[in-house]
PDB file of C-alpha atoms in Angstrom:
ATOM      1  CA  SER A   1      12.347  20.853 -14.161  1.00  0.00           C
ATOM      2  CA  GLN A   2      13.323  21.200 -10.541  1.00  0.00           C
ATOM      3  CA  THR A   3      13.493  17.885  -8.680  1.00  0.00           C
ATOM      4  CA  ILE A   4      14.403  16.911  -5.151  1.00  0.00           C
ATOM      5  CA  HIS A   5      15.941  13.509  -4.500  1.00  0.00           C
ATOM      6  CA  GLN A   6      16.246  11.913  -1.101  1.00  0.00           C
ATOM      7  CA  TRP A   7      18.310   8.863  -0.282  1.00  0.00           C
ATOM      8  CA  PRO A   8      17.692   6.318   1.098  1.00  0.00           C
ATOM      9  CA  ALA A   9      13.925   5.957   0.925  1.00  0.00           C
ATOM     10  CA  THR A  10      13.774   3.784   4.037  1.00  0.00           C
ATOM     11  CA  LEU A  11      16.295   2.969   6.733  1.00  0.00           C
ATOM     12  CA  VAL A  12      16.312   0.786   9.830  1.00  0.00           C
ATOM     13  CA  GLN A  13      19.131   1.488  12.245  1.00  0.00           C
ATOM     14  CA  PRO A  14      20.037   0.335  15.776  1.00  0.00           C
ATOM     15  CA  VAL A  15      20.222   2.773  18.654  1.00  0.00           C
ATOM     16  CA  GLY A  16      23.690   4.298  18.905  1.00  0.00           C
ATOM     17  CA  SER A  17      24.559   3.863  15.244  1.00  0.00           C
ATOM     18  CA  PRO A  18      25.479   6.789  12.957  1.00  0.00           C
ATOM     19  CA  LEU A  19      23.188   8.335  10.382  1.00  0.00           C
ATOM     20  CA  SER A  20      23.595  10.054   7.062  1.00  0.00           C
ATOM     21  CA  LEU A  21      20.626  11.143   4.949  1.00  0.00           C
ATOM     22  CA  GLU A  22      21.189  12.849   1.648  1.00  0.00           C
ATOM     23  CA  CYS A  23      19.134  15.391  -0.240  1.00  0.00           C
ATOM     24  CA  THR A  24      20.056  16.582  -3.719  1.00  0.00           C
ATOM     25  CA  VAL A  25      18.300  19.175  -5.835  1.00  0.00           C
ATOM     26  CA  GLU A  26      18.260  19.449  -9.611  1.00  0.00           C
ATOM     27  CA  GLY A  27      17.349  22.286 -11.916  1.00  0.00           C
ATOM     28  CA  THR A  28      18.119  25.249  -9.698  1.00  0.00           C
ATOM     29  CA  SER A  29      21.181  26.925  -8.239  1.00  0.00           C
ATOM     30  CA  ASN A  30      21.820  28.149  -4.687  1.00  0.00           C
ATOM     31  CA  PRO A  31      18.378  27.264  -3.351  1.00  0.00           C
ATOM     32  CA  ASN A  32      17.358  27.697   0.269  1.00  0.00           C
ATOM     33  CA  LEU A  33      17.116  24.141   1.623  1.00  0.00           C
ATOM     34  CA  TYR A  34      15.331  22.741   4.658  1.00  0.00           C
ATOM     35  CA  TRP A  35      15.229  19.539   6.732  1.00  0.00           C
ATOM     36  CA  TYR A  36      11.988  18.624   8.503  1.00  0.00           C
ATOM     37  CA  ARG A  37      11.033  15.698  10.687  1.00  0.00           C
ATOM     38  CA  GLN A  38       7.551  14.282  10.912  1.00  0.00           C
ATOM     39  CA  ALA A  39       6.977  11.940  13.839  1.00  0.00           C
ATOM     40  CA  ALA A  40       4.219   9.350  13.553  1.00  0.00           C
ATOM     41  CA  GLY A  41       0.817  11.004  13.520  1.00  0.00           C
ATOM     42  CA  ARG A  42       2.241  14.446  14.118  1.00  0.00           C
ATOM     43  CA  GLY A  43       2.968  17.605  12.188  1.00  0.00           C
ATOM     44  CA  LEU A  44       6.193  18.867  10.720  1.00  0.00           C
ATOM     45  CA  GLN A  45       9.120  20.075  12.779  1.00  0.00           C
ATOM     46  CA  LEU A  46      11.753  22.242  11.083  1.00  0.00           C
ATOM     47  CA  LEU A  47      15.201  20.936  12.026  1.00  0.00           C
ATOM     48  CA  PHE A  48      17.669  22.897   9.887  1.00  0.00           C
ATOM     49  CA  TYR A  49      17.765  25.333   7.026  1.00  0.00           C
ATOM     50  CA  SER A  50      20.536  26.537   4.755  1.00  0.00           C
ATOM     51  CA  VAL A  51      20.747  29.615   2.546  1.00  0.00           C
ATOM     52  CA  GLY A  52      24.018  28.591   0.893  1.00  0.00           C
ATOM     53  CA  ILE A  53      27.103  26.369   0.895  1.00  0.00           C
ATOM     54  CA  GLY A  54      28.484  25.889   4.388  1.00  0.00           C
ATOM     55  CA  GLN A  55      25.660  27.912   5.976  1.00  0.00           C
ATOM     56  CA  ILE A  56      23.477  25.979   8.412  1.00  0.00           C
ATOM     57  CA  SER A  57      20.917  27.256  10.902  1.00  0.00           C
ATOM     58  CA  SER A  58      19.525  24.938  13.559  1.00  0.00           C
ATOM     59  CA  GLU A  59      15.987  25.321  14.810  1.00  0.00           C
ATOM     60  CA  VAL A  60      15.944  22.846  17.684  1.00  0.00           C
ATOM     61  CA  PRO A  61      18.620  21.398  19.962  1.00  0.00           C
ATOM     62  CA  GLN A  62      19.146  17.717  19.289  1.00  0.00           C
ATOM     63  CA  ASN A  63      21.729  15.100  18.474  1.00  0.00           C
ATOM     64  CA  LEU A  64      21.350  15.735  14.746  1.00  0.00           C
ATOM     65  CA  SER A  65      23.521  17.934  12.562  1.00  0.00           C
ATOM     66  CA  ALA A  66      23.366  19.143   8.985  1.00  0.00           C
ATOM     67  CA  SER A  67      25.886  20.087   6.363  1.00  0.00           C
ATOM     68  CA  ARG A  68      25.810  21.629   2.918  1.00  0.00           C
ATOM     69  CA  PRO A  69      29.009  20.632   1.154  1.00  0.00           C
ATOM     70  CA  GLN A  70      27.764  21.572  -2.306  1.00  0.00           C
ATOM     71  CA  ASP A  71      25.260  24.028  -3.705  1.00  0.00           C
ATOM     72  CA  ARG A  72      22.624  21.383  -4.383  1.00  0.00           C
ATOM     73  CA  GLN A  73      23.419  18.885  -1.626  1.00  0.00           C
ATOM     74  CA  PHE A  74      22.086  18.919   1.915  1.00  0.00           C
ATOM     75  CA  ILE A  75      23.038  16.188   4.388  1.00  0.00           C
ATOM     76  CA  LEU A  76      21.488  15.279   7.714  1.00  0.00           C
ATOM     77  CA  SER A  77      23.729  13.359  10.125  1.00  0.00           C
ATOM     78  CA  SER A  78      23.970  11.906  13.577  1.00  0.00           C
ATOM     79  CA  LYS A  79      26.864  10.294  15.428  1.00  0.00           C
ATOM     80  CA  LYS A  80      24.612   8.197  17.681  1.00  0.00           C
ATOM     81  CA  LEU A  81      20.929   7.634  16.974  1.00  0.00           C
ATOM     82  CA  LEU A  82      18.277   7.665  19.674  1.00  0.00           C
ATOM     83  CA  LEU A  83      14.930   5.874  19.636  1.00  0.00           C
ATOM     84  CA  SER A  84      13.282   9.293  19.479  1.00  0.00           C
ATOM     85  CA  ASP A  85      14.995   9.993  16.144  1.00  0.00           C
ATOM     86  CA  SER A  86      12.560   7.664  14.393  1.00  0.00           C
ATOM     87  CA  GLY A  87      10.329   9.451  11.927  1.00  0.00           C
ATOM     88  CA  PHE A  88       9.829  10.629   8.387  1.00  0.00           C
ATOM     89  CA  TYR A  89      12.517  13.070   7.247  1.00  0.00           C
ATOM     90  CA  LEU A  90      11.670  15.532   4.529  1.00  0.00           C
ATOM     91  CA  CYS A  91      13.962  17.782   2.558  1.00  0.00           C
ATOM     92  CA  ALA A  92      12.519  20.887   0.942  1.00  0.00           C
ATOM     93  CA  ARG A  93      13.670  23.766  -1.223  1.00  0.00           C
ATOM     94  CA  LYS A  94      12.339  27.284  -1.400  1.00  0.00           C
ATOM     95  CA  GLY A  95      10.308  28.331  -4.413  1.00  0.00           C
ATOM     96  CA  PHE A  96       9.079  31.905  -4.816  1.00  0.00           C
ATOM     97  CA  ASN A  97       7.451  32.054  -1.386  1.00  0.00           C
ATOM     98  CA  GLU A  98       6.415  28.420  -1.012  1.00  0.00           C
ATOM     99  CA  GLN A  99       8.469  25.299  -0.423  1.00  0.00           C
ATOM    100  CA  PHE A 100       8.680  22.151  -2.495  1.00  0.00           C
ATOM    101  CA  PHE A 101       9.293  18.835  -0.818  1.00  0.00           C
ATOM    102  CA  GLY A 102      11.183  15.686  -1.661  1.00  0.00           C
ATOM    103  CA  PRO A 103       9.760  12.174  -1.316  1.00  0.00           C
ATOM    104  CA  GLY A 104      11.122  11.696   2.213  1.00  0.00           C
ATOM    105  CA  THR A 105      13.153   9.092   4.104  1.00  0.00           C
ATOM    106  CA  ARG A 106      11.450   6.787   6.599  1.00  0.00           C
ATOM    107  CA  LEU A 107      13.865   6.168   9.509  1.00  0.00           C
ATOM    108  CA  THR A 108      13.180   3.511  12.128  1.00  0.00           C
ATOM    109  CA  VAL A 109      15.532   3.297  15.092  1.00  0.00           C
ATOM    110  CA  LEU A 110      15.353   0.001  16.995  1.00  0.00           C
TER     111      LEU A 110
ATOM    112  CA  GLY Q   1       5.077  34.806  16.588  1.00  0.00           C
ATOM    113  CA  ASN Q   2       3.318  33.109  13.695  1.00  0.00           C
ATOM    114  CA  SER Q   3       0.928  30.212  14.163  1.00  0.00           C
ATOM    115  CA  VAL Q   4      -1.543  28.123  12.183  1.00  0.00           C
ATOM    116  CA  THR Q   5      -4.523  26.316  13.673  1.00  0.00           C
ATOM    117  CA  GLN Q   6      -6.366  23.610  11.765  1.00  0.00           C
ATOM    118  CA  MET Q   7      -9.451  21.686  12.670  1.00  0.00           C
ATOM    119  CA  GLU Q   8      -8.531  18.408  14.266  1.00  0.00           C
ATOM    120  CA  GLY Q   9      -9.265  15.208  12.470  1.00  0.00           C
ATOM    121  CA  PRO Q  10      -9.679  12.631  11.457  1.00  0.00           C
ATOM    122  CA  VAL Q  11     -12.435  13.577   9.050  1.00  0.00           C
ATOM    123  CA  THR Q  12     -14.400  10.774   7.409  1.00  0.00           C
ATOM    124  CA  LEU Q  13     -16.697  11.542   4.489  1.00  0.00           C
ATOM    125  CA  SER Q  14     -18.644   9.550   1.953  1.00  0.00           C
ATOM    126  CA  GLU Q  15     -17.724   9.896  -1.683  1.00  0.00           C
ATOM    127  CA  GLU Q  16     -19.262  12.991  -3.340  1.00  0.00           C
ATOM    128  CA  ALA Q  17     -19.744  14.755   0.003  1.00  0.00           C
ATOM    129  CA  PHE Q  18     -18.790  18.397   0.536  1.00  0.00           C
ATOM    130  CA  LEU Q  19     -15.480  19.029   2.291  1.00  0.00           C
ATOM    131  CA  THR Q  20     -14.447  21.900   4.514  1.00  0.00           C
ATOM    132  CA  ILE Q  21     -11.229  21.937   6.526  1.00  0.00           C
ATOM    133  CA  ASN Q  22     -10.916  25.031   8.666  1.00  0.00           C
ATOM    134  CA  CYS Q  23      -7.645  26.922   9.001  1.00  0.00           C
ATOM    135  CA  THR Q  24      -6.964  30.137  10.899  1.00  0.00           C
ATOM    136  CA  TYR Q  25      -3.670  31.897  11.331  1.00  0.00           C
ATOM    137  CA  THR Q  26      -1.770  34.470  13.345  1.00  0.00           C
ATOM    138  CA  ALA Q  27       1.022  36.388  11.658  1.00  0.00           C
ATOM    139  CA  THR Q  28       3.025  39.500  12.392  1.00  0.00           C
ATOM    140  CA  GLY Q  29       3.456  40.580   8.764  1.00  0.00           C
ATOM    141  CA  TYR Q  30       1.771  39.956   5.432  1.00  0.00           C
ATOM    142  CA  PRO Q  31       1.740  36.191   4.986  1.00  0.00           C
ATOM    143  CA  SER Q  32       1.225  34.044   1.966  1.00  0.00           C
ATOM    144  CA  LEU Q  33      -1.010  31.056   2.672  1.00  0.00           C
ATOM    145  CA  PHE Q  34      -0.792  27.491   1.431  1.00  0.00           C
ATOM    146  CA  TRP Q  35      -2.485  24.146   1.519  1.00  0.00           C
ATOM    147  CA  TYR Q  36      -0.306  21.051   1.189  1.00  0.00           C
ATOM    148  CA  VAL Q  37      -1.461  17.463   0.742  1.00  0.00           C
ATOM    149  CA  GLN Q  38       0.402  14.348   1.868  1.00  0.00           C
ATOM    150  CA  TYR Q  39      -0.598  10.960   0.532  1.00  0.00           C
ATOM    151  CA  PRO Q  40       0.427   7.890   2.572  1.00  0.00           C
ATOM    152  CA  GLY Q  41       4.172   7.311   2.543  1.00  0.00           C
ATOM    153  CA  GLU Q  42       4.905  10.352   0.396  1.00  0.00           C
ATOM    154  CA  GLY Q  43       6.258  13.859   0.796  1.00  0.00           C
ATOM    155  CA  LEU Q  44       4.127  16.988   0.846  1.00  0.00           C
ATOM    156  CA  GLN Q  45       2.707  18.379  -2.380  1.00  0.00           C
ATOM    157  CA  LEU Q  46       1.664  21.975  -2.774  1.00  0.00           C
ATOM    158  CA  LEU Q  47      -2.083  21.910  -3.428  1.00  0.00           C
ATOM    159  CA  LEU Q  48      -2.858  25.617  -3.728  1.00  0.00           C
ATOM    160  CA  LYS Q  49      -1.753  29.010  -2.509  1.00  0.00           C
ATOM    161  CA  ALA Q  50      -2.847  32.618  -2.093  1.00  0.00           C
ATOM    162  CA  THR Q  51      -0.495  35.537  -1.654  1.00  0.00           C
ATOM    163  CA  LYS Q  52      -2.746  38.449  -0.677  1.00  0.00           C
ATOM    164  CA  ALA Q  53      -6.100  39.223   0.873  1.00  0.00           C
ATOM    165  CA  ASP Q  54      -9.171  38.075  -1.116  1.00  0.00           C
ATOM    166  CA  ASP Q  55      -7.072  35.884  -3.414  1.00  0.00           C
ATOM    167  CA  LYS Q  56      -8.609  32.506  -4.159  1.00  0.00           C
ATOM    168  CA  GLY Q  57      -6.306  29.549  -4.704  1.00  0.00           C
ATOM    169  CA  SER Q  58      -7.683  26.564  -6.596  1.00  0.00           C
ATOM    170  CA  ASN Q  59      -6.447  23.239  -7.899  1.00  0.00           C
ATOM    171  CA  LYS Q  60      -7.970  19.797  -8.622  1.00  0.00           C
ATOM    172  CA  GLY Q  61     -11.414  20.984  -7.487  1.00  0.00           C
ATOM    173  CA  PHE Q  62     -10.113  22.326  -4.172  1.00  0.00           C
ATOM    174  CA  GLU Q  63     -10.472  26.001  -3.306  1.00  0.00           C
ATOM    175  CA  ALA Q  64      -9.454  28.322  -0.480  1.00  0.00           C
ATOM    176  CA  THR Q  65      -9.924  32.070  -0.101  1.00  0.00           C
ATOM    177  CA  TYR Q  66      -7.532  34.310   1.817  1.00  0.00           C
ATOM    178  CA  ARG Q  67      -9.746  36.144   4.337  1.00  0.00           C
ATOM    179  CA  LYS Q  68      -7.724  38.792   6.120  1.00  0.00           C
ATOM    180  CA  GLU Q  69     -10.653  40.065   8.189  1.00  0.00           C
ATOM    181  CA  THR Q  70     -11.175  36.646   9.761  1.00  0.00           C
ATOM    182  CA  THR Q  71      -7.526  35.493   9.403  1.00  0.00           C
ATOM    183  CA  SER Q  72      -8.739  32.325   7.747  1.00  0.00           C
ATOM    184  CA  PHE Q  73      -7.927  30.130   4.748  1.00  0.00           C
ATOM    185  CA  HIS Q  74     -10.473  27.324   4.786  1.00  0.00           C
ATOM    186  CA  LEU Q  75     -10.094  24.483   2.296  1.00  0.00           C
ATOM    187  CA  GLU Q  76     -13.208  23.365   0.398  1.00  0.00           C
ATOM    188  CA  LYS Q  77     -14.151  20.852  -2.241  1.00  0.00           C
ATOM    189  CA  GLY Q  78     -17.621  20.327  -3.566  1.00  0.00           C
ATOM    190  CA  SER Q  79     -17.460  16.585  -4.177  1.00  0.00           C
ATOM    191  CA  VAL Q  80     -14.697  14.467  -2.673  1.00  0.00           C
ATOM    192  CA  GLN Q  81     -13.390  11.242  -4.144  1.00  0.00           C
ATOM    193  CA  VAL Q  82     -11.747   8.221  -2.540  1.00  0.00           C
ATOM    194  CA  SER Q  83      -8.475   9.363  -4.111  1.00  0.00           C
ATOM    195  CA  ASP Q  84      -8.630  12.561  -1.997  1.00  0.00           C
ATOM    196  CA  SER Q  85      -7.910  10.530   1.132  1.00  0.00           C
ATOM    197  CA  ALA Q  86      -4.756  12.087   2.569  1.00  0.00           C
ATOM    198  CA  VAL Q  87      -3.450  14.427   5.242  1.00  0.00           C
ATOM    199  CA  TYR Q  88      -3.928  18.132   4.532  1.00  0.00           C
ATOM    200  CA  PHE Q  89      -1.671  20.825   5.990  1.00  0.00           C
ATOM    201  CA  CYS Q  90      -2.351  24.527   6.138  1.00  0.00           C
ATOM    202  CA  ALA Q  91       0.760  26.725   6.193  1.00  0.00           C
ATOM    203  CA  LEU Q  92       1.900  30.321   6.017  1.00  0.00           C
ATOM    204  CA  SER Q  93       5.025  32.054   4.829  1.00  0.00           C
ATOM    205  CA  ASP Q  94       5.745  35.440   6.312  1.00  0.00           C
ATOM    206  CA  LEU Q  95       8.190  37.655   4.445  1.00  0.00           C
ATOM    207  CA  TYR Q  96       8.709  39.760   7.528  1.00  0.00           C
ATOM    208  CA  SER Q  97       9.380  36.952   9.999  1.00  0.00           C
ATOM    209  CA  GLY Q  98      12.904  38.256  10.264  1.00  0.00           C
ATOM    210  CA  ALA Q  99      14.752  35.032   9.584  1.00  0.00           C
ATOM    211  CA  GLY Q 100      15.236  35.808   5.908  1.00  0.00           C
ATOM    212  CA  SER Q 101      14.895  32.140   5.186  1.00  0.00           C
ATOM    213  CA  TYR Q 102      11.227  32.107   4.132  1.00  0.00           C
ATOM    214  CA  GLN Q 103      10.349  29.595   6.785  1.00  0.00           C
ATOM    215  CA  LEU Q 104       6.909  28.041   6.679  1.00  0.00           C
ATOM    216  CA  THR Q 105       4.706  27.709   9.710  1.00  0.00           C
ATOM    217  CA  PHE Q 106       2.520  24.597   9.475  1.00  0.00           C
ATOM    218  CA  GLY Q 107      -0.664  23.494  11.115  1.00  0.00           C
ATOM    219  CA  LYS Q 108      -0.734  20.028  12.633  1.00  0.00           C
ATOM    220  CA  GLY Q 109      -2.516  18.471   9.690  1.00  0.00           C
ATOM    221  CA  THR Q 110      -5.992  17.032   9.160  1.00  0.00           C
ATOM    222  CA  LYS Q 111      -6.411  13.443   8.056  1.00  0.00           C
ATOM    223  CA  LEU Q 112      -9.212  12.939   5.549  1.00  0.00           C
ATOM    224  CA  SER Q 113     -10.657   9.530   4.770  1.00  0.00           C
ATOM    225  CA  VAL Q 114     -13.207   9.220   1.961  1.00  0.00           C
ATOM    226  CA  ILE Q 115     -15.248   6.019   1.867  1.00  0.00           C
ATOM    227  CA  PRO Q 116     -17.052   4.686  -1.213  1.00  0.00           C
TER     228      PRO Q 116
END
């Protein structure tokens, strides 16, 4: 079966601290991968997508970055967190024409 | 560009009531349409999908029909349960969006609360 893991599940970080969120996918090779953010009470915002190792496309300007060091690994990073970075971060992979989502990481920046 | 418009919530229903959540879309190509459900604190789960006009997607008692003439994909369920309380997202995937990445365009979500 194809499974998406996200780590950590929850995170509380101070403003100005670095960030690293990890997404790993099992059961498929070279999937298209996506990072979304969901702010409290709001819809989903696509942040980054990747069609392969080392290939990253950014959808919105921000202080976040993404990397894909391995086929099934997608990492979301920041050098200095802002209060506005708080939210629920979701990783997804492409299916046939739909997307399948991981369990998410709840990030609170204080 | 592509867009999805959902009815604004929150929606509160009594158990066993009939549910309709409206969704309309704008797309430049030939989209596939989806409904996702998000339970509190969890990621999104694909609820149902339809890939061409007049297709009906169904799952767990929920149904939605792809209506090209009205550009709609309304979600319905005949008898809701407390366990259906969640946020529902309508979305589309357009093969011809040009990005080649099969990006989804989401509505803003509709929160459903079902009370006993």
